[in-house]
Amino acid sequence: MSRLACQPWHVRPVSAAMISAVLAFADIHRDMGGGRTLMRLSPERATKADVILLLGGDAERATDVGLVWNDREDQLVRVIDDAALRETRLAAWEEAFDLFDAEDHEPEPARLCA
């Protein structure tokens, strides 16, 4: 067996419906220069009824998808999937909250060693 066959999928791959939803409902547009625009769905937009009716359970997953659109040619240039970054974003928050859970202990007095 190959190494790739043994790895479980943590997230679903990007589907054509997700790409269509981002093209139709994107509310985040960033100019990248050269006539290109990065289009994304915000988490607030993904909770709206029209997006949920179109995508169902994949509505939250569609917030990880970014599309680079060429305005001059009116075509899709690149599909960016940031699902792997979702875990790192959550891990940073969990580490921050762990700081508050730690019990405050008195520091041990410094010992002099000769």
Tab-separated table of C-alpha atoms in Angstrom:
chain	number	residue	atom	x	y	z
A	1	MET	CA	0.000	0.000	0.000
A	2	SER	CA	1.119	3.497	-0.612
A	3	ARG	CA	1.712	5.999	2.124
A	4	LEU	CA	-1.170	8.179	0.917
A	5	ALA	CA	-3.706	5.367	1.088
A	6	CYS	CA	-3.143	4.929	4.825
A	7	GLN	CA	-3.789	8.529	5.804
A	8	PRO	CA	-7.364	9.307	6.864
A	9	TRP	CA	-9.170	12.338	5.461
A	10	HIS	CA	-9.747	14.959	8.105
A	11	VAL	CA	-11.760	17.296	5.894
A	12	ARG	CA	-13.729	16.814	2.722
A	13	PRO	CA	-12.079	17.907	-0.525
A	14	VAL	CA	-13.269	21.061	-2.262
A	15	SER	CA	-16.301	20.391	-4.447
A	16	ALA	CA	-17.698	22.210	-7.448
A	17	ALA	CA	-20.657	23.353	-5.333
A	18	MET	CA	-18.285	25.039	-2.875
A	19	ILE	CA	-16.499	26.840	-5.695
A	20	SER	CA	-19.812	27.973	-7.171
A	21	ALA	CA	-21.014	29.200	-3.784
A	22	VAL	CA	-17.853	31.234	-3.229
A	23	LEU	CA	-18.187	32.753	-6.701
A	24	ALA	CA	-21.835	33.621	-6.135
A	25	PHE	CA	-21.843	34.708	-2.471
A	26	ALA	CA	-18.310	35.953	-1.744
A	27	ASP	CA	-18.336	38.969	0.524
A	28	ILE	CA	-14.579	39.315	1.027
A	29	HIS	CA	-12.740	40.714	-1.994
A	30	ARG	CA	-9.038	41.563	-1.887
A	31	ASP	CA	-7.242	43.177	-4.791
A	32	MET	CA	-4.072	41.214	-5.525
A	33	GLY	CA	-2.839	43.450	-8.329
A	34	GLY	CA	-2.480	42.601	-11.983
A	35	GLY	CA	-6.248	42.488	-12.422
A	36	ARG	CA	-6.670	39.625	-9.948
A	37	THR	CA	-8.986	39.459	-6.959
A	38	LEU	CA	-9.055	37.017	-4.038
A	39	MET	CA	-12.647	36.061	-3.199
A	40	ARG	CA	-13.762	34.408	0.058
A	41	LEU	CA	-16.861	33.690	2.106
A	42	SER	CA	-16.843	35.145	5.613
A	43	PRO	CA	-18.044	32.930	8.487
A	44	GLU	CA	-20.961	35.323	8.998
A	45	ARG	CA	-22.030	34.983	5.346
A	46	ALA	CA	-21.745	31.188	5.507
A	47	THR	CA	-24.398	31.095	8.253
A	48	LYS	CA	-27.017	32.759	6.039
A	49	ALA	CA	-29.935	30.649	4.827
A	50	ASP	CA	-29.179	30.846	1.093
A	51	VAL	CA	-25.649	29.472	1.530
A	52	ILE	CA	-26.807	26.731	3.909
A	53	LEU	CA	-29.594	25.692	1.515
A	54	LEU	CA	-27.082	25.417	-1.317
A	55	LEU	CA	-24.261	23.660	0.557
A	56	GLY	CA	-25.831	22.057	3.622
A	57	GLY	CA	-23.099	20.754	5.925
A	58	ASP	CA	-20.363	22.077	3.658
A	59	ALA	CA	-21.264	25.710	4.364
A	60	GLU	CA	-18.669	26.005	7.127
A	61	ARG	CA	-16.102	24.194	4.990
A	62	ALA	CA	-16.619	26.739	2.193
A	63	THR	CA	-15.098	29.447	4.416
A	64	ASP	CA	-11.725	27.711	3.941
A	65	VAL	CA	-11.894	28.112	0.155
A	66	GLY	CA	-10.347	31.118	-1.557
A	67	LEU	CA	-10.623	31.832	-5.266
A	68	VAL	CA	-8.255	33.958	-7.305
A	69	TRP	CA	-10.331	35.552	-10.059
A	70	ASN	CA	-8.822	37.273	-13.101
A	71	ASP	CA	-10.956	40.353	-13.756
A	72	ARG	CA	-9.454	41.019	-17.175
A	73	GLU	CA	-10.076	37.541	-18.557
A	74	ASP	CA	-13.186	36.781	-16.431
A	75	GLN	CA	-11.866	33.390	-15.425
A	76	LEU	CA	-10.822	31.465	-12.364
A	77	VAL	CA	-7.065	31.374	-11.913
A	78	ARG	CA	-6.550	29.370	-8.709
A	79	VAL	CA	-8.465	27.585	-5.971
A	80	ILE	CA	-6.863	27.936	-2.533
A	81	ASP	CA	-7.817	25.475	0.209
A	82	ASP	CA	-6.885	26.636	3.709
A	83	ALA	CA	-8.420	23.711	5.604
A	84	ALA	CA	-5.023	22.692	6.955
A	85	LEU	CA	-4.651	26.147	8.500
A	86	ARG	CA	-7.920	25.800	10.412
A	87	GLU	CA	-6.347	23.430	12.944
A	88	THR	CA	-3.374	25.737	13.456
A	89	ARG	CA	-5.703	28.708	14.021
A	90	LEU	CA	-7.645	26.764	16.634
A	91	ALA	CA	-4.484	25.449	18.264
A	92	ALA	CA	-3.217	28.989	18.827
A	93	TRP	CA	-6.441	29.900	20.665
A	94	GLU	CA	-6.319	26.729	22.739
A	95	GLU	CA	-2.768	27.512	23.831
A	96	ALA	CA	-3.849	31.013	24.819
A	97	PHE	CA	-6.730	29.677	26.916
A	98	ASP	CA	-4.443	27.113	28.558
A	99	LEU	CA	-2.516	30.005	30.070
A	100	PHE	CA	-5.589	30.955	32.098
A	101	ASP	CA	-6.212	27.401	33.280
A	102	ALA	CA	-2.784	27.012	34.824
A	103	GLU	CA	-2.716	27.256	38.593
A	104	ASP	CA	-0.585	29.974	40.069
A	105	HIS	CA	2.255	28.451	42.030
A	106	GLU	CA	4.773	30.284	44.112
A	107	PRO	CA	8.138	30.191	42.403
A	108	GLU	CA	10.707	28.073	44.179
A	109	PRO	CA	13.400	30.066	45.894
A	110	ALA	CA	16.660	30.245	44.027
A	111	ARG	CA	19.345	27.945	45.397
A	112	LEU	CA	22.925	28.907	45.499
A	113	CYS	CA	25.292	26.256	44.242
A	114	ALA	CA	29.011	26.339	44.728
